[in-house]
Amino acid sequence: MPPKVGKKLDWEFALAREAMDSLAAAGTPQELRKAWEQYTTAFGRLVGKSITLLKDKPETRGRGDKLHKLSNDQDEGLRYLRLSRNATEHSLDLPAQYSPGTAVLGNGLVALPPNTHVQFSNFAFNQEAKGNFEVKTGPYGFPQDLKGPVQAAFVPANIKLKEVKTVHNGKQRIAPVPKTVWGNAIRLGSPGALADGAYKGLVEFLSQD
């Protein structure tokens, strides 16, 4: 762990990493939501306790103040994660949209959700006869059994981050979907890139003299 916190935050770092692993492995909207909410909670607690530890010593108090300002307002990625955690705990509106994996047929002509079985007869695409075909999708939306001339692609379950709105002491706070975290550009709307960049950036921040 970073030397400024020693082993005092081993548990918090482990929880954040565990949530990141779950996010990468998730295959359903329910698994994605659980992993993302676990990550925003774990990372928020990790940042909060890092601030407390840094402010506890005179020689690192300035670093604690800086991290507090970054997570509150100055860094758009850290601020988004903090408000997402608050929205998860207090708001009735989800801060993200979760979609299941789908089997996409015929260059996007048809999208089939998980656990689906369909049969097409005398199918035609762009006035070209394709004949008959049948397809089944599994619990994650992957095309398991495709019979016929139509190609199928797989789009995994995914999260679409949304603008976050929360209310604190009667004042509304808004955080758009971030383009950067710790000043580094990330793939817009990618929760995995945001989570990974935020975690690595915190480790680097805590490791600096």
Short mmCIF file of C-alpha atoms in Angstrom, two decimals:
data_model
loop_
_atom_site.label_atom_id
_atom_site.label_comp_id
_atom_site.label_asym_id
_atom_site.label_seq_id
_atom_site.Cartn_x
_atom_site.Cartn_y
_atom_site.Cartn_z
CA MET A 1 0.00 0.00 0.00
CA PRO A 2 1.11 3.62 -0.42
CA PRO A 3 3.59 4.58 2.36
CA LYS A 4 1.55 7.55 3.61
CA VAL A 5 -1.25 5.25 4.79
CA GLY A 6 0.74 2.07 5.46
CA LYS A 7 -1.51 -0.88 6.20
CA LYS A 8 -4.28 1.14 7.81
CA LEU A 9 -6.41 1.10 4.64
CA ASP A 10 -5.69 -2.46 3.45
CA TRP A 11 -9.33 -3.45 3.95
CA GLU A 12 -10.69 -0.43 2.04
CA PHE A 13 -8.27 -0.96 -0.85
CA ALA A 14 -9.24 -4.64 -0.99
CA LEU A 15 -12.96 -3.83 -1.12
CA ALA A 16 -12.45 -1.39 -3.98
CA ARG A 17 -10.36 -3.88 -5.96
CA GLU A 18 -12.92 -6.63 -5.33
CA ALA A 19 -15.69 -4.41 -6.68
CA MET A 20 -13.58 -3.61 -9.77
CA ASP A 21 -13.08 -7.33 -10.42
CA SER A 22 -16.82 -7.94 -10.03
CA LEU A 23 -17.56 -5.11 -12.45
CA ALA A 24 -15.27 -6.61 -15.07
CA ALA A 25 -16.81 -10.08 -14.65
CA ALA A 26 -20.49 -9.03 -14.49
CA GLY A 27 -22.74 -10.53 -17.15
CA THR A 28 -26.24 -9.31 -16.23
CA PRO A 29 -27.74 -5.88 -15.42
CA GLN A 30 -28.23 -7.02 -11.82
CA GLU A 31 -24.58 -8.04 -11.47
CA LEU A 32 -23.45 -4.78 -13.07
CA ARG A 33 -25.58 -2.66 -10.76
CA LYS A 34 -24.40 -4.53 -7.67
CA ALA A 35 -20.73 -4.21 -8.67
CA TRP A 36 -20.96 -0.53 -9.64
CA GLU A 37 -22.76 0.46 -6.45
CA GLN A 38 -20.27 -1.56 -4.41
CA TYR A 39 -17.41 0.23 -6.15
CA THR A 40 -18.73 3.77 -5.66
CA THR A 41 -19.37 2.98 -1.99
CA ALA A 42 -15.98 1.34 -1.42
CA PHE A 43 -14.05 4.01 -3.30
CA GLY A 44 -15.88 6.80 -1.51
CA ARG A 45 -15.00 5.29 1.85
CA LEU A 46 -11.40 4.82 0.70
CA VAL A 47 -11.10 8.49 -0.28
CA GLY A 48 -12.75 9.65 2.95
CA LYS A 49 -10.47 7.59 5.19
CA SER A 50 -7.42 8.64 3.16
CA ILE A 51 -8.32 12.27 3.83
CA THR A 52 -8.73 11.55 7.55
CA LEU A 53 -5.36 9.80 7.77
CA LEU A 54 -3.53 12.51 5.84
CA LYS A 55 -5.04 15.31 7.92
CA ASP A 56 -4.14 13.50 11.12
CA LYS A 57 -0.45 14.36 10.78
CA PRO A 58 0.94 17.89 10.42
CA GLU A 59 3.39 16.84 7.70
CA THR A 60 0.62 15.44 5.46
CA ARG A 61 -2.26 17.73 6.38
CA GLY A 62 -1.82 19.76 3.21
CA ARG A 63 -2.15 16.63 1.10
CA GLY A 64 -5.34 15.76 2.94
CA ASP A 65 -6.78 19.20 2.23
CA LYS A 66 -5.84 18.83 -1.44
CA LEU A 67 -7.51 15.41 -1.74
CA HIS A 68 -10.63 16.79 -0.07
CA LYS A 69 -10.84 19.63 -2.59
CA LEU A 70 -10.19 17.33 -5.53
CA SER A 71 -12.94 14.90 -4.56
CA ASN A 72 -15.41 17.67 -3.71
CA ASP A 73 -15.11 19.94 -6.73
CA GLN A 74 -11.77 20.19 -8.49
CA ASP A 75 -11.59 16.78 -10.23
CA GLU A 76 -14.63 15.95 -12.37
CA GLY A 77 -14.10 12.20 -12.18
CA LEU A 78 -13.71 12.06 -8.41
CA ARG A 79 -16.64 14.43 -7.93
CA TYR A 80 -18.82 12.27 -10.18
CA LEU A 81 -18.00 9.15 -8.18
CA ARG A 82 -18.76 10.91 -4.90
CA LEU A 83 -22.13 12.20 -6.10
CA SER A 84 -22.94 8.80 -7.65
CA ARG A 85 -22.43 7.19 -4.26
CA ASN A 86 -24.66 9.82 -2.66
CA ALA A 87 -27.32 9.31 -5.31
CA THR A 88 -27.24 5.56 -4.77
CA GLU A 89 -27.78 6.02 -1.05
CA HIS A 90 -30.35 8.82 -1.09
CA SER A 91 -31.92 9.36 -4.53
CA LEU A 92 -34.83 7.46 -6.06
CA ASP A 93 -33.30 7.93 -9.53
CA LEU A 94 -30.52 5.55 -10.51
CA PRO A 95 -27.28 7.31 -11.53
CA ALA A 96 -26.75 4.77 -14.32
CA GLN A 97 -28.70 2.72 -16.85
CA TYR A 98 -28.09 -1.04 -16.93
CA SER A 99 -28.79 -3.06 -20.11
CA PRO A 100 -28.72 -6.84 -20.64
CA GLY A 101 -26.53 -8.63 -23.14
CA THR A 102 -28.15 -9.12 -26.54
CA ALA A 103 -27.71 -11.20 -29.67
CA VAL A 104 -27.75 -8.87 -32.68
CA LEU A 105 -28.86 -10.41 -35.96
CA GLY A 106 -28.47 -9.21 -39.53
CA ASN A 107 -26.20 -6.19 -38.93
CA GLY A 108 -28.46 -4.77 -36.23
CA LEU A 109 -31.80 -5.66 -37.79
CA VAL A 110 -32.95 -7.66 -34.74
CA ALA A 111 -31.69 -7.58 -31.14
CA LEU A 112 -32.68 -10.52 -28.94
CA PRO A 113 -32.56 -10.38 -25.12
CA PRO A 114 -31.37 -13.24 -22.89
CA ASN A 115 -33.29 -16.53 -22.67
CA THR A 116 -35.03 -16.09 -26.01
CA HIS A 117 -35.95 -18.67 -28.64
CA VAL A 118 -37.22 -17.43 -32.00
CA GLN A 119 -37.86 -18.99 -35.40
CA PHE A 120 -38.10 -17.05 -38.66
CA SER A 121 -39.69 -18.37 -41.86
CA ASN A 122 -39.11 -16.99 -45.36
CA PHE A 123 -36.92 -14.26 -43.90
CA ALA A 124 -35.78 -11.50 -46.28
CA PHE A 125 -33.26 -8.69 -45.76
CA ASN A 126 -32.91 -5.78 -48.21
CA GLN A 127 -35.25 -7.68 -50.53
CA GLU A 128 -32.88 -10.64 -50.52
CA ALA A 129 -34.39 -13.96 -49.48
CA LYS A 130 -32.60 -15.53 -46.53
CA GLY A 131 -34.82 -18.55 -45.98
CA ASN A 132 -35.58 -19.96 -42.55
CA PHE A 133 -33.49 -19.72 -39.43
CA GLU A 134 -33.70 -20.28 -35.70
CA VAL A 135 -31.78 -18.82 -32.80
CA LYS A 136 -31.64 -19.27 -29.03
CA THR A 137 -29.94 -16.99 -26.52
CA GLY A 138 -28.56 -17.98 -23.13
CA PRO A 139 -28.92 -16.29 -19.73
CA TYR A 140 -26.35 -13.62 -20.66
CA GLY A 141 -27.81 -12.99 -24.13
CA PHE A 142 -25.15 -14.92 -26.04
CA PRO A 143 -26.49 -16.72 -29.18
CA GLN A 144 -26.14 -20.37 -28.20
CA ASP A 145 -27.89 -22.16 -31.05
CA LEU A 146 -28.04 -20.48 -34.45
CA LYS A 147 -29.44 -22.41 -37.42
CA GLY A 148 -29.64 -20.70 -40.79
CA PRO A 149 -27.84 -18.17 -43.02
CA VAL A 150 -28.04 -15.07 -40.82
CA GLN A 151 -24.97 -13.96 -38.84
CA ALA A 152 -25.28 -13.12 -35.15
CA ALA A 153 -23.09 -10.84 -33.02
CA PHE A 154 -23.04 -10.50 -29.26
CA VAL A 155 -23.29 -7.24 -27.33
CA PRO A 156 -22.43 -7.79 -23.63
CA ALA A 157 -24.44 -6.38 -20.76
CA ASN A 158 -23.39 -2.81 -20.16
CA ILE A 159 -23.71 0.30 -18.01
CA LYS A 160 -24.54 3.72 -19.41
CA LEU A 161 -23.51 6.41 -16.94
CA LYS A 162 -25.89 9.35 -16.59
CA GLU A 163 -25.66 12.88 -15.30
CA VAL A 164 -25.97 12.71 -11.53
CA LYS A 165 -28.19 15.08 -9.57
CA THR A 166 -28.30 15.18 -5.78
CA VAL A 167 -29.63 17.59 -3.18
CA HIS A 168 -27.59 18.56 -0.09
CA ASN A 169 -28.87 21.04 2.49
CA GLY A 170 -31.51 22.18 0.04
CA LYS A 171 -28.97 22.84 -2.72
CA GLN A 172 -28.92 20.80 -5.91
CA ARG A 173 -25.58 19.44 -7.07
CA ILE A 174 -25.04 18.22 -10.63
CA ALA A 175 -22.19 16.12 -12.03
CA PRO A 176 -22.06 15.42 -15.78
CA VAL A 177 -20.54 12.17 -17.04
CA PRO A 178 -16.80 12.82 -16.70
CA LYS A 179 -14.28 12.91 -19.52
CA THR A 180 -11.28 12.79 -17.19
CA VAL A 181 -10.23 11.54 -13.76
CA TRP A 182 -7.11 12.77 -11.95
CA GLY A 183 -6.62 14.98 -15.02
CA ASN A 184 -6.27 11.99 -17.36
CA ALA A 185 -8.65 11.43 -20.26
CA ILE A 186 -10.85 8.34 -20.06
CA ARG A 187 -13.26 6.70 -22.48
CA LEU A 188 -16.44 8.74 -22.14
CA GLY A 189 -19.20 6.88 -20.35
CA SER A 190 -17.03 3.86 -19.49
CA PRO A 191 -17.52 2.88 -15.83
CA GLY A 192 -14.60 0.46 -16.02
CA ALA A 193 -12.20 3.14 -17.26
CA LEU A 194 -13.45 5.58 -14.62
CA ALA A 195 -13.13 3.05 -11.79
CA ASP A 196 -9.67 1.91 -12.85
CA GLY A 197 -8.38 5.44 -13.42
CA ALA A 198 -9.75 6.71 -10.11
CA TYR A 199 -8.23 3.82 -8.14
CA LYS A 200 -4.80 4.03 -9.78
CA GLY A 201 -4.77 7.80 -9.44
CA LEU A 202 -5.46 7.59 -5.72
CA VAL A 203 -2.66 5.06 -5.23
CA GLU A 204 -0.27 7.40 -7.08
CA PHE A 205 -1.45 10.43 -5.10
CA LEU A 206 -0.89 8.66 -1.80
CA SER A 207 2.55 7.48 -2.91
CA GLN A 208 3.85 10.98 -3.71
CA ASP A 209 6.14 12.84 -1.35
#
